[in-house]
PDB file of C-alpha atoms in Angstrom:
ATOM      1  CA  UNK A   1      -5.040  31.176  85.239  1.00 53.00           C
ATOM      2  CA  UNK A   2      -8.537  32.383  85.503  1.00 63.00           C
ATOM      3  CA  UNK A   3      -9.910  28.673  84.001  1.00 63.00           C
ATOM      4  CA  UNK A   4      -6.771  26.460  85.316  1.00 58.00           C
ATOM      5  CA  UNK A   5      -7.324  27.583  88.987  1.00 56.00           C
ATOM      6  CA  UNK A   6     -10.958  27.205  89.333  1.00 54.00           C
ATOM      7  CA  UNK A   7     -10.840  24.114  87.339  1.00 56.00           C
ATOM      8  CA  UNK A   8      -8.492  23.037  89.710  1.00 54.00           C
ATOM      9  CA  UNK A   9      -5.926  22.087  87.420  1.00 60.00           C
ATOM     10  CA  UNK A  10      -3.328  24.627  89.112  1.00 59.00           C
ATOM     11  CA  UNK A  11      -3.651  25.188  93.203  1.00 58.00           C
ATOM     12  CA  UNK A  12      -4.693  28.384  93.896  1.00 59.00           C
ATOM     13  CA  UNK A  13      -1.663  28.828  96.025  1.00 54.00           C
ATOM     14  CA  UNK A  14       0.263  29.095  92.991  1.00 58.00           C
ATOM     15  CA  UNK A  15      -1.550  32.099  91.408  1.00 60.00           C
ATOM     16  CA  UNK A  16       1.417  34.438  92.418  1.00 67.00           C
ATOM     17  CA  UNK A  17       4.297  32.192  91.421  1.00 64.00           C
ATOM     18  CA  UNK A  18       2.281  30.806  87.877  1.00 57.00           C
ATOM     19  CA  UNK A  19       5.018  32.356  85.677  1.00 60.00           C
ATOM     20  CA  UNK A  20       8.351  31.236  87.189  1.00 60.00           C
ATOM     21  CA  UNK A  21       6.783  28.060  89.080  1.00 61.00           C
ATOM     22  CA  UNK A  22       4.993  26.659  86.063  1.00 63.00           C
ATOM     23  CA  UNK A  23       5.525  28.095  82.675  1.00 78.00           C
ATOM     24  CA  UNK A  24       9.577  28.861  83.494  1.00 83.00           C
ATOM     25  CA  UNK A  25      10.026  25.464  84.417  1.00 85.00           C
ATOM     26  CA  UNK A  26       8.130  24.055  81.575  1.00 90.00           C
ATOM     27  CA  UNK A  27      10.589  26.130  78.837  1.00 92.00           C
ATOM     28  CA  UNK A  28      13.802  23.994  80.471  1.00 89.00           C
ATOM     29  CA  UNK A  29      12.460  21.091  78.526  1.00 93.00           C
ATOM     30  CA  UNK A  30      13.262  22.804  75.345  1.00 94.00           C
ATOM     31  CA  UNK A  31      16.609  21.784  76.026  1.00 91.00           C
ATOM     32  CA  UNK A  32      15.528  18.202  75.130  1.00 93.00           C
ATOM     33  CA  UNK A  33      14.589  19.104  71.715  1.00 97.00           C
ATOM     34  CA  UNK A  34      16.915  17.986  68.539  1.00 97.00           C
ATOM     35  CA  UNK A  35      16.351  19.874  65.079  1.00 96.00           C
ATOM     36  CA  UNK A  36      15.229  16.587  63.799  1.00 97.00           C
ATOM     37  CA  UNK A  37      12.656  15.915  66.665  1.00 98.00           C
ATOM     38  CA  UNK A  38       9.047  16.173  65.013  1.00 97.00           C
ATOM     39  CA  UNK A  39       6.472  14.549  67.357  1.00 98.00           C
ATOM     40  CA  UNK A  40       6.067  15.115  70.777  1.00 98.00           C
ATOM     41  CA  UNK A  41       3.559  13.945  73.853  1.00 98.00           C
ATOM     42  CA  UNK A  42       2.703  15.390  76.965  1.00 98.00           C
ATOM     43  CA  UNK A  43       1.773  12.648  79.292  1.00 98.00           C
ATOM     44  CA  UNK A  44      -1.407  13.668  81.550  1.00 96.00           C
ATOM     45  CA  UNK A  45      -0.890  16.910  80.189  1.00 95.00           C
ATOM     46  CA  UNK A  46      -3.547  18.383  82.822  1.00 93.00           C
ATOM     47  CA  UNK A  47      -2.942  22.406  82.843  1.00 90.00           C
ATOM     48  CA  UNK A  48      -0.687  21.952  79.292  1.00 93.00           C
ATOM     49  CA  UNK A  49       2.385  21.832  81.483  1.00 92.00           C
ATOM     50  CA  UNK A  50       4.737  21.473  79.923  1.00 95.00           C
ATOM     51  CA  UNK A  51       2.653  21.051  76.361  1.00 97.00           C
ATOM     52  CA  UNK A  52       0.967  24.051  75.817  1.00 97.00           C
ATOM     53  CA  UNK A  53       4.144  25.930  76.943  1.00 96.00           C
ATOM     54  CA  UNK A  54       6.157  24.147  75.005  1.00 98.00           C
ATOM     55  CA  UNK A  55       4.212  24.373  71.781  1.00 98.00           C
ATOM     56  CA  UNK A  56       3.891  28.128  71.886  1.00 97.00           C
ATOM     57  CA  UNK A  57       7.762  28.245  72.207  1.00 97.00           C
ATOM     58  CA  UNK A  58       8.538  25.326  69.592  1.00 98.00           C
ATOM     59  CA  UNK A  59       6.352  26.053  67.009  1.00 97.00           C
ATOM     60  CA  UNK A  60       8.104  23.790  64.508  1.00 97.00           C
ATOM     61  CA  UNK A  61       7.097  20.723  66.117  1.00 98.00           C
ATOM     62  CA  UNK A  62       4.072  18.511  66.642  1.00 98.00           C
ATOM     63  CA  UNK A  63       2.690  17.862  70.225  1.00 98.00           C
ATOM     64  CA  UNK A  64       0.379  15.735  71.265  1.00 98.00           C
ATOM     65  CA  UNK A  65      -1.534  16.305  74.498  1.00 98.00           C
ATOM     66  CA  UNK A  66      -2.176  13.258  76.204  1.00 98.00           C
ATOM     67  CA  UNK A  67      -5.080  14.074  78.858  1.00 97.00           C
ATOM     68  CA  UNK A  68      -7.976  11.486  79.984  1.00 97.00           C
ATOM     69  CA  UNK A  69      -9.674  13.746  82.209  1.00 95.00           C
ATOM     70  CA  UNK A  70     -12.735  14.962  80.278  1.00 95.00           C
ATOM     71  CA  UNK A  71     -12.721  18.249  82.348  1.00 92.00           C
ATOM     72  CA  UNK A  72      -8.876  18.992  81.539  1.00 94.00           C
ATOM     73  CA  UNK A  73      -9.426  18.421  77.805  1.00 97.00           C
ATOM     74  CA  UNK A  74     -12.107  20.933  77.466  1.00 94.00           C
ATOM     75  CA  UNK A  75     -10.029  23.109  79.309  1.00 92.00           C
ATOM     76  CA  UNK A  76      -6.909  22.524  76.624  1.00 96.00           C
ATOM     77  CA  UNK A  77      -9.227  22.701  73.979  1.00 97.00           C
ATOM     78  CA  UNK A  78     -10.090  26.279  74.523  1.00 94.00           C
ATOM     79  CA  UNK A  79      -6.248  27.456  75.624  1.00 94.00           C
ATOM     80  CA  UNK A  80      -5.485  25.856  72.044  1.00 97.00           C
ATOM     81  CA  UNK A  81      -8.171  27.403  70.202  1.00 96.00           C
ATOM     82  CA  UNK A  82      -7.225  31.140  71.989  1.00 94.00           C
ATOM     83  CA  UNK A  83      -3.733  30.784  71.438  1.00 95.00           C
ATOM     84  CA  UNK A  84      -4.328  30.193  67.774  1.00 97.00           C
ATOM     85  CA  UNK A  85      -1.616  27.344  68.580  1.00 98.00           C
ATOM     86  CA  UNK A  86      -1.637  24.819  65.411  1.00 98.00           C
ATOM     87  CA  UNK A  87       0.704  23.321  66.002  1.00 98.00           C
ATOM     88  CA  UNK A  88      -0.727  21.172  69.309  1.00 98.00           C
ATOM     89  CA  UNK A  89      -3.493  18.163  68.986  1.00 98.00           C
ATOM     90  CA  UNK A  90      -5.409  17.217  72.693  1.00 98.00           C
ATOM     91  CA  UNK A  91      -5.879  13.607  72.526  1.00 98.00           C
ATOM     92  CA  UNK A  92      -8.821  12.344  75.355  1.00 98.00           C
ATOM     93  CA  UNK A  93      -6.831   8.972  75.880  1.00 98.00           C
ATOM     94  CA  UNK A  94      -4.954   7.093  78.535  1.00 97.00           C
ATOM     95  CA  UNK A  95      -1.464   7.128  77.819  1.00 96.00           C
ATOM     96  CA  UNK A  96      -1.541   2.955  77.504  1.00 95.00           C
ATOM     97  CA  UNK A  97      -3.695   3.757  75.087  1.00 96.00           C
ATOM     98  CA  UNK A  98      -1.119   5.117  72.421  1.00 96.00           C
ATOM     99  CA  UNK A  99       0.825   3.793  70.075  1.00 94.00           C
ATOM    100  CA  UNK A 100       2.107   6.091  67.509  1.00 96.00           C
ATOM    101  CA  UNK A 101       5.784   6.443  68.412  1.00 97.00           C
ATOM    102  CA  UNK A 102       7.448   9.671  69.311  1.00 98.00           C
ATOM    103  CA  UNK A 103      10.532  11.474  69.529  1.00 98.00           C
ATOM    104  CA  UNK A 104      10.036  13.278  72.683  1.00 98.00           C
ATOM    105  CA  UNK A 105       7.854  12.713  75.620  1.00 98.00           C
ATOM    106  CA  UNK A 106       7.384  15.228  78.182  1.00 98.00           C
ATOM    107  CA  UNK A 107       5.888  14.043  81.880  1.00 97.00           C
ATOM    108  CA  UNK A 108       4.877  16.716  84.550  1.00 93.00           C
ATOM    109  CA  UNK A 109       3.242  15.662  87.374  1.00 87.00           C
ATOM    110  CA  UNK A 110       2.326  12.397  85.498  1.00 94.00           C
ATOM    111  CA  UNK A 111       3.247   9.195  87.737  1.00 93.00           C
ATOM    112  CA  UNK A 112       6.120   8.180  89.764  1.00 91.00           C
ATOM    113  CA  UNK A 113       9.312   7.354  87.395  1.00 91.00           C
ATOM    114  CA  UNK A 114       8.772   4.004  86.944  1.00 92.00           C
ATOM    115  CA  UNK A 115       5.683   4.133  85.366  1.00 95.00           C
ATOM    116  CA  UNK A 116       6.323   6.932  83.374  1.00 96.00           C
ATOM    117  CA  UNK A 117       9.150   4.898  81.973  1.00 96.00           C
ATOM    118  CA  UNK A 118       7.428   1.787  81.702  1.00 96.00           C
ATOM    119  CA  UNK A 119       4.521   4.045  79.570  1.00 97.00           C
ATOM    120  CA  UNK A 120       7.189   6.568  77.592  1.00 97.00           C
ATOM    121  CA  UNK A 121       9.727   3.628  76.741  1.00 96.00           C
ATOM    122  CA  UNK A 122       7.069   1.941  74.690  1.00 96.00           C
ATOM    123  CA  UNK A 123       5.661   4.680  72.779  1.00 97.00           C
ATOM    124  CA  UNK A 124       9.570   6.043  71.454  1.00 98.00           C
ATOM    125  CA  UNK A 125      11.646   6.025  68.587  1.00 97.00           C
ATOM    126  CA  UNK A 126      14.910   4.602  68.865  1.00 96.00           C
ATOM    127  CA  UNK A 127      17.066   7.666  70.058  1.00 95.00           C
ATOM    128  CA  UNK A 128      13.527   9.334  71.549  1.00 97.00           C
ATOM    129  CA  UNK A 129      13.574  11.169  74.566  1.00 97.00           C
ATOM    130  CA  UNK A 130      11.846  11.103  77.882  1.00 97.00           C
ATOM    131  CA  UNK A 131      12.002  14.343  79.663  1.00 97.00           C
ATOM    132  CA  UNK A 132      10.995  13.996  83.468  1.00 95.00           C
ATOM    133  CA  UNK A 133      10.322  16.515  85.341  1.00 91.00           C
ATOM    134  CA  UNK A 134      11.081  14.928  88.838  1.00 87.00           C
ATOM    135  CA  UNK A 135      10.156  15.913  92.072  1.00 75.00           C
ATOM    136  CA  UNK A 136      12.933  17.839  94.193  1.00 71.00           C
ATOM    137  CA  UNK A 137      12.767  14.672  96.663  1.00 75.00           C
ATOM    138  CA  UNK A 138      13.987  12.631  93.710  1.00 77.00           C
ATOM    139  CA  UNK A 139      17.663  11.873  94.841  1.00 75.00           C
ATOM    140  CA  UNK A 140      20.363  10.621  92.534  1.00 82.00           C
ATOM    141  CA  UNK A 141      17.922  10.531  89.468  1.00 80.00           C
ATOM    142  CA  UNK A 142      20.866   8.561  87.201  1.00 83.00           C
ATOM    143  CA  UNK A 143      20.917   5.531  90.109  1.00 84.00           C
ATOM    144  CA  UNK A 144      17.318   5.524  89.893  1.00 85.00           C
ATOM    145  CA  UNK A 145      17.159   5.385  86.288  1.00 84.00           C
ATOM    146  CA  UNK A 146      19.871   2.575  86.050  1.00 83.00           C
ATOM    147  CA  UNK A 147      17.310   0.514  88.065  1.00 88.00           C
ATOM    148  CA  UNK A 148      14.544   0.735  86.004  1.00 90.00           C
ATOM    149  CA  UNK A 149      12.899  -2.117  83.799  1.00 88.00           C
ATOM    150  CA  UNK A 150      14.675  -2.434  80.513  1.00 91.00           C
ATOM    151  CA  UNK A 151      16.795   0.879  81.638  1.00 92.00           C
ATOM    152  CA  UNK A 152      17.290   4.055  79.549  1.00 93.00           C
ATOM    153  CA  UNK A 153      20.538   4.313  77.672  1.00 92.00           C
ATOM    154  CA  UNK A 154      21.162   7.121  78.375  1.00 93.00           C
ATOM    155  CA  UNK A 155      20.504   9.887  81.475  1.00 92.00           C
ATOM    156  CA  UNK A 156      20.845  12.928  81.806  1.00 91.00           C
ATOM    157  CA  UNK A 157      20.191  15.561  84.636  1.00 88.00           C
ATOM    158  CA  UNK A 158      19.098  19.288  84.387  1.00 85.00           C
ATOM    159  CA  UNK A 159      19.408  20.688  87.777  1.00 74.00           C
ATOM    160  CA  UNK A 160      16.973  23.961  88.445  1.00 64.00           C
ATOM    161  CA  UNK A 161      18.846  26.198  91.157  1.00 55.00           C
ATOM    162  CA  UNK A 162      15.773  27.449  92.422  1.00 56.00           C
ATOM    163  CA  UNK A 163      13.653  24.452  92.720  1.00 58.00           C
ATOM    164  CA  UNK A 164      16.100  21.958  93.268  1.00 60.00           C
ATOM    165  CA  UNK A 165      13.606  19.574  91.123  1.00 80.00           C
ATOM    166  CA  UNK A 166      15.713  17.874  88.300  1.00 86.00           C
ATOM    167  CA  UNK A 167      14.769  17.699  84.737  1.00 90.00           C
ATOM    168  CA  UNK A 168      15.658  14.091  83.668  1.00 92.00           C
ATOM    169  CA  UNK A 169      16.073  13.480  80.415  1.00 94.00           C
ATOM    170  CA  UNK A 170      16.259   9.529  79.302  1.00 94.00           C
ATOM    171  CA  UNK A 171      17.142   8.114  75.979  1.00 95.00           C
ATOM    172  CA  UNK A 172      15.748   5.010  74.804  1.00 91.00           C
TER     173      UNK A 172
END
């Protein structure tokens, strides 16, 4: 918090609520994770939400930080350097950019669903994951999925209690 806030990669608003609002939420994507799953991107990962989080806690697995904001990747460059994390690689790219499949790909705050479809269904494995971390104005996330281009095969919903914000989770 006291480089993400200035930075203005997280609102200063949120300095109270950083643990449960950011880094809580960012651990339900774990659920996403198989034993096989190896590679993973963060799409526009920004603060490392959910990446850095997420590589700290799944320190088996590769993650790739997909961030072309200049600013935010210095910013992940240092959080990766003090957390010793060795597991995570900051990539200074668009996300259009990419393509080195994955098996998971995590998007916070990255583009409406669409898009982030359109972007994660491309870069994939057959079987990979996108985990979305939608909005809590998002309604029926699985109708909305059904309509996208070249639709997910499968959907699944995480509700968060608190939040009501869904976790969406599409297979490709």
């Amino acid at each position: 918090e006291e480089r993400a806030i200035p930075l203005g990669l997280v609102a200063e608003s949120d300095r109270d609520t950083l643990w449960a609002r950011h880094i809580g939420d960012c651990l339900r994507a774990a659920v996403a994770f198989r034993p096989e799953d190896r590679i993973a991107y963060d799409l526009g990962s920004g603060a490392g939400l959910p990446g850095l989080v997420l590589g700290c806690a799944l320190t088996d697995r590769r993650f790739r930080l997909i961030e072309p904001r200049r600013r935010a990747v210095a910013f992940l460059e240092l959080a990766v350097e003090r957390l010793a994390l060795k597991n995570v690689e900051i990539l200074n790219v668009r996300a259009e950019e990419l393509d080195d499949p994955a098996d998971v790909i995590t998007a916070r705050a990255f583009a409406p669903p669409e898009r982030t479809w359109a972007v994660a269904r491309r870069l994939l494995r057959p079987g990979g994951r996108l985990v979305y971390f939608a909005g809590a104005r998002l309604r029926a996330p699985e109708a909305l999925a059904r309509t996208l281009a070249d639709p997910p095969v499968e959907v699944e919903v995480v509700e968060q209690v608190a939040s009501g914000a869904p976790l969406v989770i599409m297979s490709r």
